[in-house]
Amino acid sequence: MSIVTAKEILMDAAENKYAVGAFNITNLIQMEAVVETAIEKKAPLIIQVSVTPSKFLGPDVLVAIYRTLAESAPIPICLHLDHSTNIEFCKQCADSGYTNIMVDASKQPYEENISQTKEVVDYCHSLGGISVEGELGTVSGVEDQIKVAEDEAALANPEQSVEFVERTGVDLFAPAIGTAHGVYKTKNPIVDFDRLGKINEMLNGNGVKTPLVVHGGTGLSKEYAVKLVAMGGAKFNVSTELKHALIDSTYGYISENREQYNPGKIDIVVKAAIREVVSRWIDILGSTGKA
Ligand code: 13P
């Protein structure tokens, strides 16, 4: 039960109108922090790792840590590869044991996006025990090695979204709706809630088939997040806020304890900072007690 695909977790979320937090981590301390918090909140969990930290630590190492933490956990937990533009790396992580793979061919022309996404879907489905997320339109901002300028970002077309999902066979679908990776430059970003609602109605109106993903959680207000969940967002990604928590807590500790050389103490403050962020989002997304 604890080692699961994202789709297994998200069907219930989409049917019951809450979202599962998908939190990006780059090391063991952060992975422990998100797992411990989700257990405490009795919330299902998606652990996300981008391509750079996946390569740095190695997919097999990450999967070994994930399995060790998840197998004894009383909640369902998925390990997700975030935004891989490289098909071979998607396959490598699938082979290692990630349970959700995001192939991001959204910067490619439409037909190429379909063919690359379908290749990863077919591969993962043939292995079994892995769901696949695809993206249509482009999310602006910076996420790991992917950079999209604001004027390059394109929102997902609803009719094309349905065709994309049908032709690729993706299990989860991330339509670009105006949210952005990184820190928003404005307090009230222009997010096309209705577009998300329309896509959800077209894909899942007659019963949930393909849960929807919201990218760019950092910096969205509680009000925006709640509305995105009401419009059909079932997986809600948060990355930058956790990176800030890690760096700020480390910097704060070192500034105040310049004479100390005990790395374990930094781990403790980092864990506490990450736990605070994760706990807050789990409550906002309505997944507390859903595991
Ligand atoms: P943020 O960095 O804006 O939270 O976005 C996270 C994300 O969408 C990861 O895929």
PDB file of C-alpha atoms and ligand atoms in Angstrom:
ATOM      1  CA  MET A   1       0.000   0.000   0.000  1.00  0.00           C
ATOM      2  CA  SER A   2       2.741   2.499   0.782  1.00  0.00           C
ATOM      3  CA  ILE A   3       4.657   2.149  -2.530  1.00  0.00           C
ATOM      4  CA  VAL A   4       2.159   3.439  -5.091  1.00  0.00           C
ATOM      5  CA  THR A   5       1.874   5.218  -8.407  1.00  0.00           C
ATOM      6  CA  ALA A   6       0.693   8.824  -8.479  1.00  0.00           C
ATOM      7  CA  LYS A   7      -2.420   7.777 -10.364  1.00  0.00           C
ATOM      8  CA  GLU A   8      -3.485   5.403  -7.587  1.00  0.00           C
ATOM      9  CA  ILE A   9      -3.314   8.263  -5.076  1.00  0.00           C
ATOM     10  CA  LEU A  10      -4.837  10.885  -7.322  1.00  0.00           C
ATOM     11  CA  MET A  11      -8.000   9.101  -8.446  1.00  0.00           C
ATOM     12  CA  ASP A  12      -9.417   9.491  -4.933  1.00  0.00           C
ATOM     13  CA  ALA A  13      -8.215  13.092  -4.711  1.00  0.00           C
ATOM     14  CA  ALA A  14      -9.859  14.020  -8.022  1.00  0.00           C
ATOM     15  CA  GLU A  15     -13.095  12.251  -7.117  1.00  0.00           C
ATOM     16  CA  ASN A  16     -13.294  13.869  -3.687  1.00  0.00           C
ATOM     17  CA  LYS A  17     -12.013  17.335  -4.597  1.00  0.00           C
ATOM     18  CA  TYR A  18      -8.841  17.610  -2.603  1.00  0.00           C
ATOM     19  CA  ALA A  19      -5.262  17.736  -3.886  1.00  0.00           C
ATOM     20  CA  VAL A  20      -2.178  15.761  -2.970  1.00  0.00           C
ATOM     21  CA  GLY A  21       0.944  17.800  -2.267  1.00  0.00           C
ATOM     22  CA  ALA A  22       3.850  16.951  -4.565  1.00  0.00           C
ATOM     23  CA  PHE A  23       6.976  18.271  -2.901  1.00  0.00           C
ATOM     24  CA  ASN A  24      10.386  18.583  -4.595  1.00  0.00           C
ATOM     25  CA  ILE A  25      13.370  17.419  -2.576  1.00  0.00           C
ATOM     26  CA  THR A  26      17.107  17.281  -3.285  1.00  0.00           C
ATOM     27  CA  ASN A  27      18.459  15.150  -0.447  1.00  0.00           C
ATOM     28  CA  LEU A  28      17.752  12.601   2.288  1.00  0.00           C
ATOM     29  CA  ILE A  29      16.973  15.135   5.027  1.00  0.00           C
ATOM     30  CA  GLN A  30      14.305  16.768   2.904  1.00  0.00           C
ATOM     31  CA  MET A  31      12.850  13.419   1.880  1.00  0.00           C
ATOM     32  CA  GLU A  32      12.603  12.418   5.537  1.00  0.00           C
ATOM     33  CA  ALA A  33      11.027  15.765   6.395  1.00  0.00           C
ATOM     34  CA  VAL A  34       8.244  15.458   3.808  1.00  0.00           C
ATOM     35  CA  VAL A  35       7.576  11.801   4.667  1.00  0.00           C
ATOM     36  CA  GLU A  36       7.444  12.453   8.427  1.00  0.00           C
ATOM     37  CA  THR A  37       5.098  15.401   7.938  1.00  0.00           C
ATOM     38  CA  ALA A  38       2.743  13.490   5.648  1.00  0.00           C
ATOM     39  CA  ILE A  39       2.622  10.597   8.133  1.00  0.00           C
ATOM     40  CA  GLU A  40       1.817  13.009  10.953  1.00  0.00           C
ATOM     41  CA  LYS A  41      -0.950  14.598   8.860  1.00  0.00           C
ATOM     42  CA  LYS A  42      -2.188  11.200   7.617  1.00  0.00           C
ATOM     43  CA  ALA A  43      -1.944  12.563   4.084  1.00  0.00           C
ATOM     44  CA  PRO A  44      -1.060  10.756   0.852  1.00  0.00           C
ATOM     45  CA  LEU A  45       2.240  12.014  -0.537  1.00  0.00           C
ATOM     46  CA  ILE A  46       4.124  12.513  -3.791  1.00  0.00           C
ATOM     47  CA  ILE A  47       7.873  13.004  -3.406  1.00  0.00           C
ATOM     48  CA  GLN A  48       9.307  14.779  -6.450  1.00  0.00           C
ATOM     49  CA  VAL A  49      12.898  14.828  -7.632  1.00  0.00           C
ATOM     50  CA  SER A  50      14.015  16.928 -10.585  1.00  0.00           C
ATOM     51  CA  VAL A  51      16.525  15.710 -13.138  1.00  0.00           C
ATOM     52  CA  THR A  52      19.652  17.390 -11.675  1.00  0.00           C
ATOM     53  CA  PRO A  53      19.331  15.964  -8.121  1.00  0.00           C
ATOM     54  CA  SER A  54      18.200  12.631  -9.594  1.00  0.00           C
ATOM     55  CA  LYS A  55      21.416  12.485 -11.600  1.00  0.00           C
ATOM     56  CA  PHE A  56      23.565  13.829  -8.761  1.00  0.00           C
ATOM     57  CA  LEU A  57      22.407  11.272  -6.184  1.00  0.00           C
ATOM     58  CA  GLY A  58      21.630   8.574  -8.737  1.00  0.00           C
ATOM     59  CA  PRO A  59      18.175   7.077  -9.373  1.00  0.00           C
ATOM     60  CA  ASP A  60      19.051   3.779  -7.661  1.00  0.00           C
ATOM     61  CA  VAL A  61      20.154   5.538  -4.457  1.00  0.00           C
ATOM     62  CA  LEU A  62      17.030   7.709  -4.404  1.00  0.00           C
ATOM     63  CA  VAL A  63      14.786   4.704  -4.957  1.00  0.00           C
ATOM     64  CA  ALA A  64      16.534   2.770  -2.165  1.00  0.00           C
ATOM     65  CA  ILE A  65      15.926   5.635   0.278  1.00  0.00           C
ATOM     66  CA  TYR A  66      12.351   6.073  -0.945  1.00  0.00           C
ATOM     67  CA  ARG A  67      11.569   2.383  -0.548  1.00  0.00           C
ATOM     68  CA  THR A  68      13.132   2.265   2.910  1.00  0.00           C
ATOM     69  CA  LEU A  69      11.060   5.217   4.108  1.00  0.00           C
ATOM     70  CA  ALA A  70       7.845   4.347   2.275  1.00  0.00           C
ATOM     71  CA  GLU A  71       7.680   0.612   2.985  1.00  0.00           C
ATOM     72  CA  SER A  72       7.265   1.182   6.713  1.00  0.00           C
ATOM     73  CA  ALA A  73       4.984   4.205   6.331  1.00  0.00           C
ATOM     74  CA  PRO A  74       1.240   3.924   7.036  1.00  0.00           C
ATOM     75  CA  ILE A  75       0.402   6.220   4.115  1.00  0.00           C
ATOM     76  CA  PRO A  76       0.633   5.818   0.313  1.00  0.00           C
ATOM     77  CA  ILE A  77       3.757   7.467  -1.106  1.00  0.00           C
ATOM     78  CA  CYS A  78       4.859   7.938  -4.721  1.00  0.00           C
ATOM     79  CA  LEU A  79       8.331   8.821  -6.022  1.00  0.00           C
ATOM     80  CA  HIS A  80       8.053  11.117  -9.053  1.00  0.00           C
ATOM     81  CA  LEU A  81      10.670  12.213 -11.610  1.00  0.00           C
ATOM     82  CA  ASP A  82       9.933  15.869 -12.339  1.00  0.00           C
ATOM     83  CA  HIS A  83      10.178  17.516 -15.777  1.00  0.00           C
ATOM     84  CA  SER A  84      12.497  15.211 -17.658  1.00  0.00           C
ATOM     85  CA  THR A  85      13.013  16.318 -21.252  1.00  0.00           C
ATOM     86  CA  ASN A  86      15.239  13.301 -21.823  1.00  0.00           C
ATOM     87  CA  ILE A  87      13.387  10.142 -22.800  1.00  0.00           C
ATOM     88  CA  GLU A  88      16.275   7.824 -21.979  1.00  0.00           C
ATOM     89  CA  PHE A  89      16.522   9.305 -18.482  1.00  0.00           C
ATOM     90  CA  CYS A  90      12.756   8.804 -18.020  1.00  0.00           C
ATOM     91  CA  LYS A  91      13.268   5.142 -18.880  1.00  0.00           C
ATOM     92  CA  GLN A  92      16.291   4.844 -16.579  1.00  0.00           C
ATOM     93  CA  CYS A  93      14.324   6.222 -13.616  1.00  0.00           C
ATOM     94  CA  ALA A  94      11.400   3.933 -14.463  1.00  0.00           C
ATOM     95  CA  ASP A  95      13.797   0.965 -14.476  1.00  0.00           C
ATOM     96  CA  SER A  96      15.198   2.053 -11.099  1.00  0.00           C
ATOM     97  CA  GLY A  97      11.760   2.121  -9.468  1.00  0.00           C
ATOM     98  CA  TYR A  98      10.336   5.646  -9.559  1.00  0.00           C
ATOM     99  CA  THR A  99       6.563   5.216  -9.487  1.00  0.00           C
ATOM    100  CA  ASN A 100       5.620   8.294 -11.506  1.00  0.00           C
ATOM    101  CA  ILE A 101       7.516   9.777 -14.423  1.00  0.00           C
ATOM    102  CA  MET A 102       6.941  13.219 -15.875  1.00  0.00           C
ATOM    103  CA  VAL A 103       8.094  13.445 -19.447  1.00  0.00           C
ATOM    104  CA  ASP A 104       8.196  17.107 -20.360  1.00  0.00           C
ATOM    105  CA  ALA A 105       8.167  17.520 -24.116  1.00  0.00           C
ATOM    106  CA  SER A 106       6.014  20.643 -23.817  1.00  0.00           C
ATOM    107  CA  LYS A 107       8.602  22.843 -25.546  1.00  0.00           C
ATOM    108  CA  GLN A 108       8.478  20.588 -28.618  1.00  0.00           C
ATOM    109  CA  PRO A 109       5.993  21.078 -31.467  1.00  0.00           C
ATOM    110  CA  TYR A 110       2.637  19.448 -30.686  1.00  0.00           C
ATOM    111  CA  GLU A 111       3.117  16.245 -32.728  1.00  0.00           C
ATOM    112  CA  GLU A 112       6.616  15.755 -31.320  1.00  0.00           C
ATOM    113  CA  ASN A 113       5.289  16.272 -27.770  1.00  0.00           C
ATOM    114  CA  ILE A 114       2.722  13.539 -28.460  1.00  0.00           C
ATOM    115  CA  SER A 115       5.233  11.095 -29.874  1.00  0.00           C
ATOM    116  CA  GLN A 116       7.843  11.578 -27.102  1.00  0.00           C
ATOM    117  CA  THR A 117       5.224  11.438 -24.357  1.00  0.00           C
ATOM    118  CA  LYS A 118       3.645   8.298 -25.840  1.00  0.00           C
ATOM    119  CA  GLU A 119       7.035   6.594 -26.035  1.00  0.00           C
ATOM    120  CA  VAL A 120       7.513   7.087 -22.278  1.00  0.00           C
ATOM    121  CA  VAL A 121       3.906   6.065 -21.517  1.00  0.00           C
ATOM    122  CA  ASP A 122       4.268   2.833 -23.530  1.00  0.00           C
ATOM    123  CA  TYR A 123       7.579   2.024 -21.863  1.00  0.00           C
ATOM    124  CA  CYS A 124       6.368   2.670 -18.294  1.00  0.00           C
ATOM    125  CA  HIS A 125       3.086   0.853 -18.814  1.00  0.00           C
ATOM    126  CA  SER A 126       4.923  -2.167 -20.187  1.00  0.00           C
ATOM    127  CA  LEU A 127       6.961  -2.290 -16.949  1.00  0.00           C
ATOM    128  CA  GLY A 128       3.852  -1.862 -14.774  1.00  0.00           C
ATOM    129  CA  GLY A 129       3.559  -0.053 -11.423  1.00  0.00           C
ATOM    130  CA  ILE A 130       4.408   3.344 -12.911  1.00  0.00           C
ATOM    131  CA  SER A 131       2.128   6.173 -13.975  1.00  0.00           C
ATOM    132  CA  VAL A 132       3.126   8.952 -16.380  1.00  0.00           C
ATOM    133  CA  GLU A 133       2.482  12.689 -16.392  1.00  0.00           C
ATOM    134  CA  GLY A 134       2.579  14.790 -19.565  1.00  0.00           C
ATOM    135  CA  GLU A 135       2.345  18.531 -20.123  1.00  0.00           C
ATOM    136  CA  LEU A 136       0.732  20.643 -22.798  1.00  0.00           C
ATOM    137  CA  GLY A 137       1.361  24.360 -23.190  1.00  0.00           C
ATOM    138  CA  THR A 138       4.347  25.750 -21.305  1.00  0.00           C
ATOM    139  CA  VAL A 139       4.710  26.867 -17.696  1.00  0.00           C
ATOM    140  CA  SER A 140       6.880  29.979 -17.426  1.00  0.00           C
ATOM    141  CA  GLY A 141       9.749  30.421 -14.965  1.00  0.00           C
ATOM    142  CA  VAL A 142      12.649  28.155 -14.000  1.00  0.00           C
ATOM    143  CA  GLU A 143      12.399  24.568 -12.807  1.00  0.00           C
ATOM    144  CA  ASP A 144      15.748  22.809 -12.646  1.00  0.00           C
ATOM    145  CA  GLN A 145      17.173  22.754 -16.197  1.00  0.00           C
ATOM    146  CA  ILE A 146      13.988  24.074 -17.839  1.00  0.00           C
ATOM    147  CA  LYS A 147      13.595  27.791 -18.414  1.00  0.00           C
ATOM    148  CA  VAL A 148      10.580  29.372 -20.094  1.00  0.00           C
ATOM    149  CA  ALA A 149      10.323  33.147 -20.523  1.00  0.00           C
ATOM    150  CA  GLU A 150       6.990  34.737 -19.651  1.00  0.00           C
ATOM    151  CA  ASP A 151       6.364  35.779 -23.256  1.00  0.00           C
ATOM    152  CA  GLU A 152       7.125  32.224 -24.451  1.00  0.00           C
ATOM    153  CA  ALA A 153       4.602  30.594 -22.115  1.00  0.00           C
ATOM    154  CA  ALA A 154       1.519  29.241 -23.889  1.00  0.00           C
ATOM    155  CA  LEU A 155      -1.659  28.079 -22.202  1.00  0.00           C
ATOM    156  CA  ALA A 156      -3.116  24.638 -22.989  1.00  0.00           C
ATOM    157  CA  ASN A 157      -5.965  24.557 -25.475  1.00  0.00           C
ATOM    158  CA  PRO A 158      -8.876  22.514 -23.997  1.00  0.00           C
ATOM    159  CA  GLU A 159      -9.788  20.625 -27.210  1.00  0.00           C
ATOM    160  CA  GLN A 160      -6.149  19.848 -27.881  1.00  0.00           C
ATOM    161  CA  SER A 161      -5.766  18.728 -24.257  1.00  0.00           C
ATOM    162  CA  VAL A 162      -8.377  16.023 -24.750  1.00  0.00           C
ATOM    163  CA  GLU A 163      -6.711  14.884 -27.949  1.00  0.00           C
ATOM    164  CA  PHE A 164      -3.275  14.909 -26.254  1.00  0.00           C
ATOM    165  CA  VAL A 165      -4.482  12.740 -23.386  1.00  0.00           C
ATOM    166  CA  GLU A 166      -6.220  10.288 -25.734  1.00  0.00           C
ATOM    167  CA  ARG A 167      -3.321   9.953 -28.148  1.00  0.00           C
ATOM    168  CA  THR A 168      -0.542   9.695 -25.545  1.00  0.00           C
ATOM    169  CA  GLY A 169      -2.381   7.626 -22.932  1.00  0.00           C
ATOM    170  CA  VAL A 170      -0.924   9.710 -20.064  1.00  0.00           C
ATOM    171  CA  ASP A 171      -2.228   8.897 -16.599  1.00  0.00           C
ATOM    172  CA  LEU A 172      -1.959  12.463 -15.301  1.00  0.00           C
ATOM    173  CA  PHE A 173      -2.196  15.644 -17.274  1.00  0.00           C
ATOM    174  CA  ALA A 174      -0.562  19.017 -16.565  1.00  0.00           C
ATOM    175  CA  PRO A 175      -2.184  21.767 -18.649  1.00  0.00           C
ATOM    176  CA  ALA A 176      -0.437  25.161 -18.620  1.00  0.00           C
ATOM    177  CA  ILE A 177      -2.968  27.588 -17.140  1.00  0.00           C
ATOM    178  CA  GLY A 178      -0.832  30.601 -16.238  1.00  0.00           C
ATOM    179  CA  THR A 179       0.844  29.397 -13.041  1.00  0.00           C
ATOM    180  CA  ALA A 180       4.636  29.741 -13.061  1.00  0.00           C
ATOM    181  CA  HIS A 181       7.678  28.000 -11.613  1.00  0.00           C
ATOM    182  CA  GLY A 182       9.685  30.010  -9.096  1.00  0.00           C
ATOM    183  CA  VAL A 183       8.648  33.147  -7.264  1.00  0.00           C
ATOM    184  CA  TYR A 184       5.805  35.163  -8.800  1.00  0.00           C
ATOM    185  CA  LYS A 185       6.723  38.704  -9.733  1.00  0.00           C
ATOM    186  CA  THR A 186       3.248  39.923  -8.834  1.00  0.00           C
ATOM    187  CA  LYS A 187       0.970  39.233  -5.857  1.00  0.00           C
ATOM    188  CA  ASN A 188      -1.937  38.393  -8.144  1.00  0.00           C
ATOM    189  CA  PRO A 189      -0.640  36.342 -11.082  1.00  0.00           C
ATOM    190  CA  ILE A 190      -3.046  35.827 -13.969  1.00  0.00           C
ATOM    191  CA  VAL A 191      -4.196  32.253 -13.549  1.00  0.00           C
ATOM    192  CA  ASP A 192      -6.839  30.909 -15.914  1.00  0.00           C
ATOM    193  CA  PHE A 193      -9.021  29.021 -13.418  1.00  0.00           C
ATOM    194  CA  ASP A 194     -11.819  28.583 -15.940  1.00  0.00           C
ATOM    195  CA  ARG A 195      -9.474  26.930 -18.424  1.00  0.00           C
ATOM    196  CA  LEU A 196      -8.564  24.341 -15.776  1.00  0.00           C
ATOM    197  CA  GLY A 197     -12.252  23.844 -14.972  1.00  0.00           C
ATOM    198  CA  LYS A 198     -13.132  23.408 -18.643  1.00  0.00           C
ATOM    199  CA  ILE A 199     -10.331  20.897 -19.253  1.00  0.00           C
ATOM    200  CA  ASN A 200     -11.381  18.993 -16.140  1.00  0.00           C
ATOM    201  CA  GLU A 201     -14.991  18.914 -17.280  1.00  0.00           C
ATOM    202  CA  MET A 202     -14.006  17.674 -20.746  1.00  0.00           C
ATOM    203  CA  LEU A 203     -11.666  14.973 -19.429  1.00  0.00           C
ATOM    204  CA  ASN A 204     -13.293  13.960 -16.174  1.00  0.00           C
ATOM    205  CA  GLY A 205     -16.881  15.216 -16.385  1.00  0.00           C
ATOM    206  CA  ASN A 206     -18.291  11.713 -16.799  1.00  0.00           C
ATOM    207  CA  GLY A 207     -16.154  10.158 -14.077  1.00  0.00           C
ATOM    208  CA  VAL A 208     -12.493  10.745 -13.272  1.00  0.00           C
ATOM    209  CA  LYS A 209     -10.115   9.245 -15.832  1.00  0.00           C
ATOM    210  CA  THR A 210      -7.094  11.548 -15.916  1.00  0.00           C
ATOM    211  CA  PRO A 211      -6.353  13.556 -12.757  1.00  0.00           C
ATOM    212  CA  LEU A 212      -5.000  17.060 -13.395  1.00  0.00           C
ATOM    213  CA  VAL A 213      -1.756  18.578 -12.153  1.00  0.00           C
ATOM    214  CA  VAL A 214      -1.091  22.163 -11.075  1.00  0.00           C
ATOM    215  CA  HIS A 215       2.518  23.334 -11.437  1.00  0.00           C
ATOM    216  CA  GLY A 216       4.041  26.383  -9.788  1.00  0.00           C
ATOM    217  CA  GLY A 217       2.602  26.157  -6.270  1.00  0.00           C
ATOM    218  CA  THR A 218       5.172  28.452  -4.631  1.00  0.00           C
ATOM    219  CA  GLY A 219       3.813  31.937  -4.038  1.00  0.00           C
ATOM    220  CA  LEU A 220       0.177  31.135  -4.822  1.00  0.00           C
ATOM    221  CA  SER A 221      -2.162  32.398  -2.119  1.00  0.00           C
ATOM    222  CA  LYS A 222      -4.335  30.035  -0.133  1.00  0.00           C
ATOM    223  CA  GLU A 223      -7.355  31.439  -1.959  1.00  0.00           C
ATOM    224  CA  TYR A 224      -5.828  30.682  -5.379  1.00  0.00           C
ATOM    225  CA  ALA A 225      -4.771  27.193  -4.318  1.00  0.00           C
ATOM    226  CA  VAL A 226      -8.214  26.330  -2.942  1.00  0.00           C
ATOM    227  CA  LYS A 227      -9.838  27.570  -6.152  1.00  0.00           C
ATOM    228  CA  LEU A 228      -7.431  25.542  -8.304  1.00  0.00           C
ATOM    229  CA  VAL A 229      -8.337  22.428  -6.323  1.00  0.00           C
ATOM    230  CA  ALA A 230     -12.059  23.198  -6.718  1.00  0.00           C
ATOM    231  CA  MET A 231     -11.502  23.503 -10.495  1.00  0.00           C
ATOM    232  CA  GLY A 232      -9.977  20.028 -10.670  1.00  0.00           C
ATOM    233  CA  GLY A 233      -6.320  20.275  -9.605  1.00  0.00           C
ATOM    234  CA  ALA A 234      -5.583  16.941  -7.911  1.00  0.00           C
ATOM    235  CA  LYS A 235      -1.763  17.043  -7.780  1.00  0.00           C
ATOM    236  CA  PHE A 236      -0.253  20.314  -6.575  1.00  0.00           C
ATOM    237  CA  ASN A 237       3.476  20.894  -7.056  1.00  0.00           C
ATOM    238  CA  VAL A 238       5.600  22.884  -4.624  1.00  0.00           C
ATOM    239  CA  SER A 239       9.345  23.208  -5.152  1.00  0.00           C
ATOM    240  CA  THR A 240      10.870  26.683  -4.794  1.00  0.00           C
ATOM    241  CA  GLU A 241       9.374  27.260  -1.335  1.00  0.00           C
ATOM    242  CA  LEU A 242      11.145  24.160  -0.030  1.00  0.00           C
ATOM    243  CA  LYS A 243      14.433  25.303  -1.537  1.00  0.00           C
ATOM    244  CA  HIS A 244      14.033  28.651   0.205  1.00  0.00           C
ATOM    245  CA  ALA A 245      13.238  26.911   3.492  1.00  0.00           C
ATOM    246  CA  LEU A 246      16.397  24.811   3.137  1.00  0.00           C
ATOM    247  CA  ILE A 247      18.719  27.696   2.262  1.00  0.00           C
ATOM    248  CA  ASP A 248      17.220  30.251   4.661  1.00  0.00           C
ATOM    249  CA  SER A 249      17.216  27.890   7.649  1.00  0.00           C
ATOM    250  CA  THR A 250      20.803  26.814   6.924  1.00  0.00           C
ATOM    251  CA  TYR A 251      21.938  30.409   6.517  1.00  0.00           C
ATOM    252  CA  GLY A 252      20.089  31.466   9.679  1.00  0.00           C
ATOM    253  CA  TYR A 253      21.689  28.702  11.724  1.00  0.00           C
ATOM    254  CA  ILE A 254      25.198  29.360  10.418  1.00  0.00           C
ATOM    255  CA  SER A 255      24.909  33.126  10.933  1.00  0.00           C
ATOM    256  CA  GLU A 256      23.938  32.621  14.562  1.00  0.00           C
ATOM    257  CA  ASN A 257      26.336  29.754  15.296  1.00  0.00           C
ATOM    258  CA  ARG A 258      29.431  30.660  13.344  1.00  0.00           C
ATOM    259  CA  GLU A 259      31.755  28.884  15.796  1.00  0.00           C
ATOM    260  CA  GLN A 260      29.933  25.535  15.701  1.00  0.00           C
ATOM    261  CA  TYR A 261      30.925  22.659  13.435  1.00  0.00           C
ATOM    262  CA  ASN A 262      28.100  20.205  13.985  1.00  0.00           C
ATOM    263  CA  PRO A 263      26.319  19.432  10.672  1.00  0.00           C
ATOM    264  CA  GLY A 264      23.634  17.431  12.484  1.00  0.00           C
ATOM    265  CA  LYS A 265      22.348  20.653  14.027  1.00  0.00           C
ATOM    266  CA  ILE A 266      21.880  22.144  10.559  1.00  0.00           C
ATOM    267  CA  ASP A 267      19.929  19.035   9.540  1.00  0.00           C
ATOM    268  CA  ILE A 268      17.605  19.579  12.517  1.00  0.00           C
ATOM    269  CA  VAL A 269      16.761  23.182  11.610  1.00  0.00           C
ATOM    270  CA  VAL A 270      16.393  22.315   7.917  1.00  0.00           C
ATOM    271  CA  LYS A 271      14.013  19.489   8.730  1.00  0.00           C
ATOM    272  CA  ALA A 272      11.899  21.750  10.946  1.00  0.00           C
ATOM    273  CA  ALA A 273      11.728  24.434   8.252  1.00  0.00           C
ATOM    274  CA  ILE A 274      10.697  21.956   5.540  1.00  0.00           C
ATOM    275  CA  ARG A 275       8.133  20.349   7.821  1.00  0.00           C
ATOM    276  CA  GLU A 276       6.481  23.700   8.447  1.00  0.00           C
ATOM    277  CA  VAL A 277       6.088  24.397   4.719  1.00  0.00           C
ATOM    278  CA  VAL A 278       4.785  20.889   3.931  1.00  0.00           C
ATOM    279  CA  SER A 279       2.345  20.876   6.838  1.00  0.00           C
ATOM    280  CA  ARG A 280       0.858  24.216   5.781  1.00  0.00           C
ATOM    281  CA  TRP A 281       0.343  23.083   2.180  1.00  0.00           C
ATOM    282  CA  ILE A 282      -1.193  19.747   3.160  1.00  0.00           C
ATOM    283  CA  ASP A 283      -3.825  21.638   5.174  1.00  0.00           C
ATOM    284  CA  ILE A 284      -4.509  24.116   2.360  1.00  0.00           C
ATOM    285  CA  LEU A 285      -4.873  21.323  -0.203  1.00  0.00           C
ATOM    286  CA  GLY A 286      -7.348  19.450   1.985  1.00  0.00           C
ATOM    287  CA  SER A 287      -5.413  16.188   2.083  1.00  0.00           C
ATOM    288  CA  THR A 288      -5.010  16.037   5.872  1.00  0.00           C
ATOM    289  CA  GLY A 289      -6.497  12.748   7.097  1.00  0.00           C
ATOM    290  CA  LYS A 290      -7.068  11.369   3.578  1.00  0.00           C
ATOM    291  CA  ALA A 291      -4.508   8.548   3.755  1.00  0.00           C
TER     292      ALA A 291
HETATM  293  P1  13P B   1       7.342  26.033  -7.780  1.00  0.00           P
HETATM  294  O1  13P B   1       8.834  25.949  -7.774  1.00  0.00           O
HETATM  295  O2  13P B   1       6.837  27.341  -8.293  1.00  0.00           O
HETATM  296  O3  13P B   1       6.760  25.671  -6.460  1.00  0.00           O
HETATM  297  O4  13P B   1       6.817  24.947  -8.843  1.00  0.00           O
HETATM  298  C1  13P B   1       6.961  23.601  -8.559  1.00  0.00           C
HETATM  299  C2  13P B   1       6.650  22.747  -9.733  1.00  0.00           C
HETATM  300  O5  13P B   1       5.706  22.965 -10.460  1.00  0.00           O
HETATM  301  C3  13P B   1       7.532  21.585  -9.952  1.00  0.00           C
HETATM  302  O6  13P B   1       7.211  20.873 -11.087  1.00  0.00           O
END
